[in-house]
mmCIF file of C-alpha atoms in Angstrom:
data_model
loop_
_atom_site.group_PDB
_atom_site.id
_atom_site.type_symbol
_atom_site.label_atom_id
_atom_site.label_comp_id
_atom_site.label_asym_id
_atom_site.label_seq_id
_atom_site.Cartn_x
_atom_site.Cartn_y
_atom_site.Cartn_z
ATOM 1 C CA UNK D 1 -0.011 -0.145 0.128
ATOM 2 C CA UNK D 2 2.904 2.511 0.717
ATOM 3 C CA UNK D 3 4.468 1.271 -2.658
ATOM 4 C CA UNK D 4 1.426 2.603 -4.501
ATOM 5 C CA UNK D 5 1.699 5.913 -2.539
ATOM 6 C CA UNK D 6 5.182 6.410 -3.430
ATOM 7 C CA UNK D 7 4.616 5.436 -7.059
ATOM 8 C CA UNK D 8 2.076 8.415 -7.213
ATOM 9 C CA UNK D 9 4.340 10.639 -5.570
ATOM 10 C CA UNK D 10 7.555 9.990 -7.686
ATOM 11 C CA UNK D 11 5.855 9.606 -10.962
ATOM 12 C CA UNK D 12 2.553 11.141 -10.759
ATOM 13 C CA UNK D 13 1.035 7.944 -12.190
ATOM 14 C CA UNK D 14 -2.626 7.676 -10.811
ATOM 15 C CA UNK D 15 -2.467 4.851 -8.410
ATOM 16 C CA UNK D 16 -4.562 5.514 -5.432
ATOM 17 C CA UNK D 17 -4.185 2.798 -2.624
ATOM 18 C CA UNK D 18 -7.262 1.733 -0.849
ATOM 19 C CA UNK D 19 -8.266 3.579 2.073
ATOM 20 C CA UNK D 20 -10.360 0.682 3.182
ATOM 21 C CA UNK D 21 -7.190 -1.536 3.282
ATOM 22 C CA UNK D 22 -5.123 0.964 5.067
ATOM 23 C CA UNK D 23 -7.800 1.312 7.669
ATOM 24 C CA UNK D 24 -7.502 -2.654 8.258
ATOM 25 C CA UNK D 25 -3.913 -2.394 8.226
ATOM 26 C CA UNK D 26 -4.109 -0.005 10.999
ATOM 27 C CA UNK D 27 -6.877 -2.103 12.826
ATOM 28 C CA UNK D 28 -4.599 -5.125 12.624
ATOM 29 C CA UNK D 29 -2.081 -3.240 14.763
ATOM 30 C CA UNK D 30 -4.619 -1.794 17.423
ATOM 31 C CA UNK D 31 -4.936 1.909 16.120
ATOM 32 C CA UNK D 32 -7.807 1.814 14.080
ATOM 33 C CA UNK D 33 -7.739 5.837 13.405
ATOM 34 C CA UNK D 34 -9.907 7.953 13.133
ATOM 35 C CA UNK D 35 -11.810 5.133 15.418
ATOM 36 C CA UNK D 36 -10.512 5.067 18.970
ATOM 37 C CA UNK D 37 -7.663 2.567 19.839
ATOM 38 C CA UNK D 38 -7.940 -0.682 21.622
ATOM 39 C CA UNK D 39 -7.130 -0.373 25.298
ATOM 40 C CA UNK D 40 -5.720 -4.090 24.880
ATOM 41 C CA UNK D 41 -2.733 -2.950 22.701
ATOM 42 C CA UNK D 42 0.510 -1.891 24.202
ATOM 43 C CA UNK D 43 2.211 1.181 22.319
ATOM 44 C CA UNK D 44 5.578 -0.864 22.459
ATOM 45 C CA UNK D 45 4.006 -3.570 20.532
ATOM 46 C CA UNK D 46 2.807 -1.432 17.768
ATOM 47 C CA UNK D 47 6.161 0.247 17.553
ATOM 48 C CA UNK D 48 8.271 -2.719 17.489
ATOM 49 C CA UNK D 49 5.618 -4.261 14.777
ATOM 50 C CA UNK D 50 6.166 -1.164 12.721
ATOM 51 C CA UNK D 51 9.977 -0.919 13.039
ATOM 52 C CA UNK D 52 10.620 -4.655 12.568
ATOM 53 C CA UNK D 53 8.216 -5.929 9.781
ATOM 54 C CA UNK D 54 7.139 -2.520 8.089
ATOM 55 C CA UNK D 55 10.459 -0.512 8.522
ATOM 56 C CA UNK D 56 8.522 2.575 10.009
ATOM 57 C CA UNK D 57 10.405 3.844 12.554
ATOM 58 C CA UNK D 58 8.537 6.278 14.795
ATOM 59 C CA UNK D 59 10.590 6.416 18.102
ATOM 60 C CA UNK D 60 13.409 3.957 17.257
ATOM 61 C CA UNK D 61 14.684 1.532 14.739
ATOM 62 C CA UNK D 62 14.817 -2.215 15.784
ATOM 63 C CA UNK D 63 17.208 -4.137 13.630
ATOM 64 C CA UNK D 64 19.082 -7.601 13.878
ATOM 65 C CA UNK D 65 22.926 -7.530 13.527
ATOM 66 C CA UNK D 66 24.754 -10.763 12.608
ATOM 67 C CA UNK D 67 28.526 -9.812 12.674
ATOM 68 C CA UNK D 68 29.937 -12.975 13.806
ATOM 69 C CA UNK D 69 27.288 -13.139 16.625
ATOM 70 C CA UNK D 70 23.629 -12.376 16.658
ATOM 71 C CA UNK D 71 22.776 -9.100 18.402
ATOM 72 C CA UNK D 72 19.708 -6.669 18.519
ATOM 73 C CA UNK D 73 20.465 -2.951 17.890
ATOM 74 C CA UNK D 74 18.165 -0.302 19.365
ATOM 75 C CA UNK D 75 18.867 2.939 17.429
ATOM 76 C CA UNK D 76 17.586 6.464 17.753
ATOM 77 C CA UNK D 77 16.121 6.758 14.428
ATOM 78 C CA UNK D 78 12.829 8.631 14.621
ATOM 79 C CA UNK D 79 11.958 8.953 11.011
ATOM 80 C CA UNK D 80 8.369 9.951 10.754
ATOM 81 C CA UNK D 81 7.686 12.142 13.924
ATOM 82 C CA UNK D 82 10.700 14.330 12.849
ATOM 83 C CA UNK D 83 8.720 15.895 9.916
ATOM 84 C CA UNK D 84 6.002 16.577 12.451
ATOM 85 C CA UNK D 85 8.090 18.849 14.860
ATOM 86 C CA UNK D 86 6.331 21.912 13.461
ATOM 87 C CA UNK D 87 3.254 20.756 15.103
ATOM 88 C CA UNK D 88 4.684 22.070 18.401
ATOM 89 C CA UNK D 89 4.276 25.677 17.134
ATOM 90 C CA UNK D 90 0.933 25.085 15.454
ATOM 91 C CA UNK D 91 -2.179 26.722 16.683
ATOM 92 C CA UNK D 92 -4.309 24.563 18.375
ATOM 93 C CA UNK D 93 -7.602 25.549 16.469
ATOM 94 C CA UNK D 94 -5.847 24.714 13.132
ATOM 95 C CA UNK D 95 -4.563 21.278 14.427
ATOM 96 C CA UNK D 96 -8.028 20.372 15.567
ATOM 97 C CA UNK D 97 -9.333 21.408 12.183
ATOM 98 C CA UNK D 98 -6.716 19.677 10.383
ATOM 99 C CA UNK D 99 -7.360 16.354 12.592
ATOM 100 C CA UNK D 100 -11.108 16.294 11.968
ATOM 101 C CA UNK D 101 -10.575 16.938 8.319
ATOM 102 C CA UNK D 102 -8.202 14.047 7.778
ATOM 103 C CA UNK D 103 -10.570 11.868 9.861
ATOM 104 C CA UNK D 104 -13.344 12.712 7.498
ATOM 105 C CA UNK D 105 -11.380 11.705 4.524
ATOM 106 C CA UNK D 106 -10.001 8.549 6.117
ATOM 107 C CA UNK D 107 -13.124 7.481 7.915
ATOM 108 C CA UNK D 108 -15.346 7.905 4.822
ATOM 109 C CA UNK D 109 -17.074 10.897 6.348
ATOM 110 C CA UNK D 110 -16.619 9.782 9.904
ATOM 111 C CA UNK D 111 -16.743 12.798 12.106
ATOM 112 C CA UNK D 112 -14.141 13.210 14.865
ATOM 113 C CA UNK D 113 -15.553 14.279 18.145
ATOM 114 C CA UNK D 114 -14.334 17.832 18.839
ATOM 115 C CA UNK D 115 -13.377 16.913 22.497
ATOM 116 C CA UNK D 116 -11.366 14.065 21.263
ATOM 117 C CA UNK D 117 -9.751 16.118 18.545
ATOM 118 C CA UNK D 118 -8.877 18.731 20.809
ATOM 119 C CA UNK D 119 -7.338 16.576 23.373
ATOM 120 C CA UNK D 120 -5.136 14.547 20.611
ATOM 121 C CA UNK D 121 -3.923 18.072 19.604
ATOM 122 C CA UNK D 122 -2.905 18.733 22.934
ATOM 123 C CA UNK D 123 -1.031 15.443 23.256
ATOM 124 C CA UNK D 124 0.550 15.656 19.944
ATOM 125 C CA UNK D 125 2.058 19.030 20.813
ATOM 126 C CA UNK D 126 3.230 17.700 24.428
ATOM 127 C CA UNK D 127 4.724 14.459 23.025
ATOM 128 C CA UNK D 128 6.718 16.525 20.363
ATOM 129 C CA UNK D 129 7.804 19.100 22.781
ATOM 130 C CA UNK D 130 8.777 16.526 25.233
ATOM 131 C CA UNK D 131 10.935 14.522 22.322
ATOM 132 C CA UNK D 132 12.563 17.934 21.148
ATOM 133 C CA UNK D 133 13.680 18.808 24.805
ATOM 134 C CA UNK D 134 14.918 15.456 25.639
ATOM 135 C CA UNK D 135 16.376 14.509 22.214
ATOM 136 C CA UNK D 136 18.481 17.557 22.273
ATOM 137 C CA UNK D 137 21.082 15.370 23.856
ATOM 138 C CA UNK D 138 21.722 14.169 20.258
ATOM 139 C CA UNK D 139 23.686 17.050 19.617
ATOM 140 C CA UNK D 140 26.129 16.120 22.303
ATOM 141 C CA UNK D 141 27.958 13.233 23.303
ATOM 142 C CA UNK D 142 25.669 9.896 23.642
ATOM 143 C CA UNK D 143 25.918 6.933 26.020
ATOM 144 C CA UNK D 144 26.368 3.709 24.027
ATOM 145 C CA UNK D 145 26.069 0.537 25.920
ATOM 146 C CA UNK D 146 25.304 -3.193 25.313
ATOM 147 C CA UNK D 147 22.808 -4.607 27.712
ATOM 148 C CA UNK D 148 20.741 -7.879 28.166
ATOM 149 C CA UNK D 149 17.213 -7.625 27.141
ATOM 150 C CA UNK D 150 15.959 -8.131 30.638
ATOM 151 C CA UNK D 151 17.562 -4.854 31.667
ATOM 152 C CA UNK D 152 15.894 -2.590 29.170
ATOM 153 C CA UNK D 153 13.317 -2.501 31.666
ATOM 154 C CA UNK D 154 15.575 -0.409 34.024
ATOM 155 C CA UNK D 155 15.227 2.257 31.673
ATOM 156 C CA UNK D 156 11.812 1.906 30.727
ATOM 157 C CA UNK D 157 10.126 1.162 34.024
ATOM 158 C CA UNK D 158 6.446 1.234 32.531
ATOM 159 C CA UNK D 159 7.566 -1.881 30.559
ATOM 160 C CA UNK D 160 8.813 -4.730 32.527
ATOM 161 C CA UNK D 161 11.335 -7.044 31.229
ATOM 162 C CA UNK D 162 8.833 -9.962 30.671
ATOM 163 C CA UNK D 163 7.026 -7.602 28.372
ATOM 164 C CA UNK D 164 10.092 -6.544 26.389
ATOM 165 C CA UNK D 165 10.757 -10.225 25.978
ATOM 166 C CA UNK D 166 7.359 -11.376 24.902
ATOM 167 C CA UNK D 167 6.797 -8.281 22.458
ATOM 168 C CA UNK D 168 10.392 -8.922 21.003
ATOM 169 C CA UNK D 169 9.596 -12.899 20.675
ATOM 170 C CA UNK D 170 6.178 -12.248 18.919
ATOM 171 C CA UNK D 171 7.822 -9.868 16.162
ATOM 172 C CA UNK D 172 11.187 -11.285 15.839
ATOM 173 C CA UNK D 173 10.203 -15.129 15.633
ATOM 174 C CA UNK D 174 12.252 -16.997 12.815
ATOM 175 C CA UNK D 175 14.800 -14.380 12.782
ATOM 176 C CA UNK D 176 16.495 -14.421 16.267
ATOM 177 C CA UNK D 177 15.863 -16.601 19.471
ATOM 178 C CA UNK D 178 14.902 -13.951 22.249
ATOM 179 C CA UNK D 179 15.827 -14.599 25.740
ATOM 180 C CA UNK D 180 16.401 -12.277 28.866
ATOM 181 C CA UNK D 181 20.184 -12.936 28.151
ATOM 182 C CA UNK D 182 20.037 -11.653 24.576
ATOM 183 C CA UNK D 183 22.372 -8.727 23.757
ATOM 184 C CA UNK D 184 21.116 -5.243 22.773
ATOM 185 C CA UNK D 185 23.408 -2.795 21.408
ATOM 186 C CA UNK D 186 21.838 0.657 22.495
ATOM 187 C CA UNK D 187 23.259 3.546 20.607
ATOM 188 C CA UNK D 188 21.918 6.162 22.931
ATOM 189 C CA UNK D 189 20.897 5.152 26.469
ATOM 190 C CA UNK D 190 19.217 8.647 26.637
ATOM 191 C CA UNK D 191 17.027 8.257 23.999
ATOM 192 C CA UNK D 192 15.775 4.994 25.319
ATOM 193 C CA UNK D 193 15.388 6.691 29.010
ATOM 194 C CA UNK D 194 13.527 9.602 27.169
ATOM 195 C CA UNK D 195 11.192 6.876 25.446
ATOM 196 C CA UNK D 196 10.568 5.096 28.852
ATOM 197 C CA UNK D 197 9.692 8.544 30.323
ATOM 198 C CA UNK D 198 7.146 8.914 27.450
ATOM 199 C CA UNK D 199 5.495 5.836 28.323
ATOM 200 C CA UNK D 200 5.090 7.165 31.840
ATOM 201 C CA UNK D 201 3.728 10.470 31.071
ATOM 202 C CA UNK D 202 1.286 9.360 28.650
ATOM 203 C CA UNK D 203 -1.424 6.604 28.781
ATOM 204 C CA UNK D 204 -1.265 3.700 26.319
ATOM 205 C CA UNK D 205 -4.458 5.060 24.811
ATOM 206 C CA UNK D 206 -3.305 8.465 23.991
ATOM 207 C CA UNK D 207 0.012 7.134 22.497
ATOM 208 C CA UNK D 208 -1.910 4.746 20.251
ATOM 209 C CA UNK D 209 -4.400 7.619 19.224
ATOM 210 C CA UNK D 210 -1.136 9.677 18.256
ATOM 211 C CA UNK D 211 0.527 6.944 16.746
ATOM 212 C CA UNK D 212 -2.672 6.185 14.510
ATOM 213 C CA UNK D 213 -2.968 9.763 13.634
ATOM 214 C CA UNK D 214 0.739 10.172 12.439
ATOM 215 C CA UNK D 215 0.339 6.958 10.137
ATOM 216 C CA UNK D 216 -3.289 8.007 8.733
ATOM 217 C CA UNK D 217 -1.599 11.730 7.995
ATOM 218 C CA UNK D 218 1.369 10.162 6.279
ATOM 219 C CA UNK D 219 -0.618 7.893 4.376
ATOM 220 C CA UNK D 220 -3.320 10.677 3.350
ATOM 221 C CA UNK D 221 -0.311 12.952 2.149
ATOM 222 C CA UNK D 222 1.313 10.124 0.239
ATOM 223 C CA UNK D 223 -1.910 8.711 -1.081
ATOM 224 C CA UNK D 224 -2.856 12.275 -2.534
ATOM 225 C CA UNK D 225 -6.053 12.444 -0.455
ATOM 226 C CA UNK D 226 -7.705 15.823 -0.800
ATOM 227 C CA UNK D 227 -6.781 18.127 1.771
ATOM 228 C CA UNK D 228 -7.534 21.600 2.985
ATOM 229 C CA UNK D 229 -7.400 24.144 -0.071
ATOM 230 C CA UNK D 230 -6.095 27.173 1.995
ATOM 231 C CA UNK D 231 -2.624 28.182 0.709
ATOM 232 C CA UNK D 232 -1.229 27.756 4.392
ATOM 233 C CA UNK D 233 -2.479 24.420 4.541
ATOM 234 C CA UNK D 234 -1.231 23.303 0.852
ATOM 235 C CA UNK D 235 2.177 24.777 1.791
ATOM 236 C CA UNK D 236 2.594 22.901 4.932
ATOM 237 C CA UNK D 237 1.243 19.554 3.442
ATOM 238 C CA UNK D 238 3.610 19.696 0.296
ATOM 239 C CA UNK D 239 6.439 20.084 2.656
ATOM 240 C CA UNK D 240 5.245 17.177 4.932
ATOM 241 C CA UNK D 241 4.660 14.997 1.982
ATOM 242 C CA UNK D 242 8.358 15.828 0.437
ATOM 243 C CA UNK D 243 9.848 14.897 3.716
ATOM 244 C CA UNK D 244 7.885 11.659 4.387
ATOM 245 C CA UNK D 245 8.252 10.401 0.721
ATOM 246 C CA UNK D 246 11.884 10.961 0.977
ATOM 247 C CA UNK D 247 12.213 9.011 4.117
ATOM 248 C CA UNK D 248 10.190 6.242 2.979
ATOM 249 C CA UNK D 249 11.809 6.028 -0.411
ATOM 250 C CA UNK D 250 15.183 5.568 1.445
ATOM 251 C CA UNK D 251 13.586 2.845 3.863
ATOM 252 C CA UNK D 252 11.941 1.099 0.593
ATOM 253 C CA UNK D 253 8.562 0.372 2.232
ATOM 254 C CA UNK D 254 6.295 -1.944 0.384
ATOM 255 C CA UNK D 255 3.208 -3.840 1.454
#
């Protein structure tokens, strides 16, 4: 589905992917935006799935390295959210209007409740501000470390080691045997700590709603779904499509 978006973006050939198929993709991940997310889905589960199986690195990239020995690598690679940092400076009314517009297009006319749209706009601004503030450490020396999977819980207290192991086993099945002693190369301890703090500050439902919104906005932009006709909105959307399209082309996403 992303491949058809990229074909349209890079060649101008009319190849519109199915919104229904994309919504099914979101539902399968527990983030059926613009519908409300399922409370039973953990944000870490969704993020690991996106990174490992779809090469979409929202908050981190998780890869398997086989340089003589098998080792996981947890990398600071927030590809998609980086193009949305301007949202921290956006007017909330404008963001709410954008949310409701995209929801209508993605949901075949479904109207996003104004209260929920306002809350999601606030969550987005807070998350992006939090990330910008905490990831400023990227401009300085970062702490690289090699730890066992079980020790990741020390940096993400909201995610016990048993959950880390269960989620990694689920999505890396067949690629690597996951045990508590499996080594993970962490290229930025500070980044993992920031992610762990994010999981403490926001509820699972808030983060899942945000993840669904970002994916829906990315898909809508790449698919060429009709957007607001105002000059300001067109310029902002064109810039976002260019940035996201470049990132996705580099990642080589396909269905």
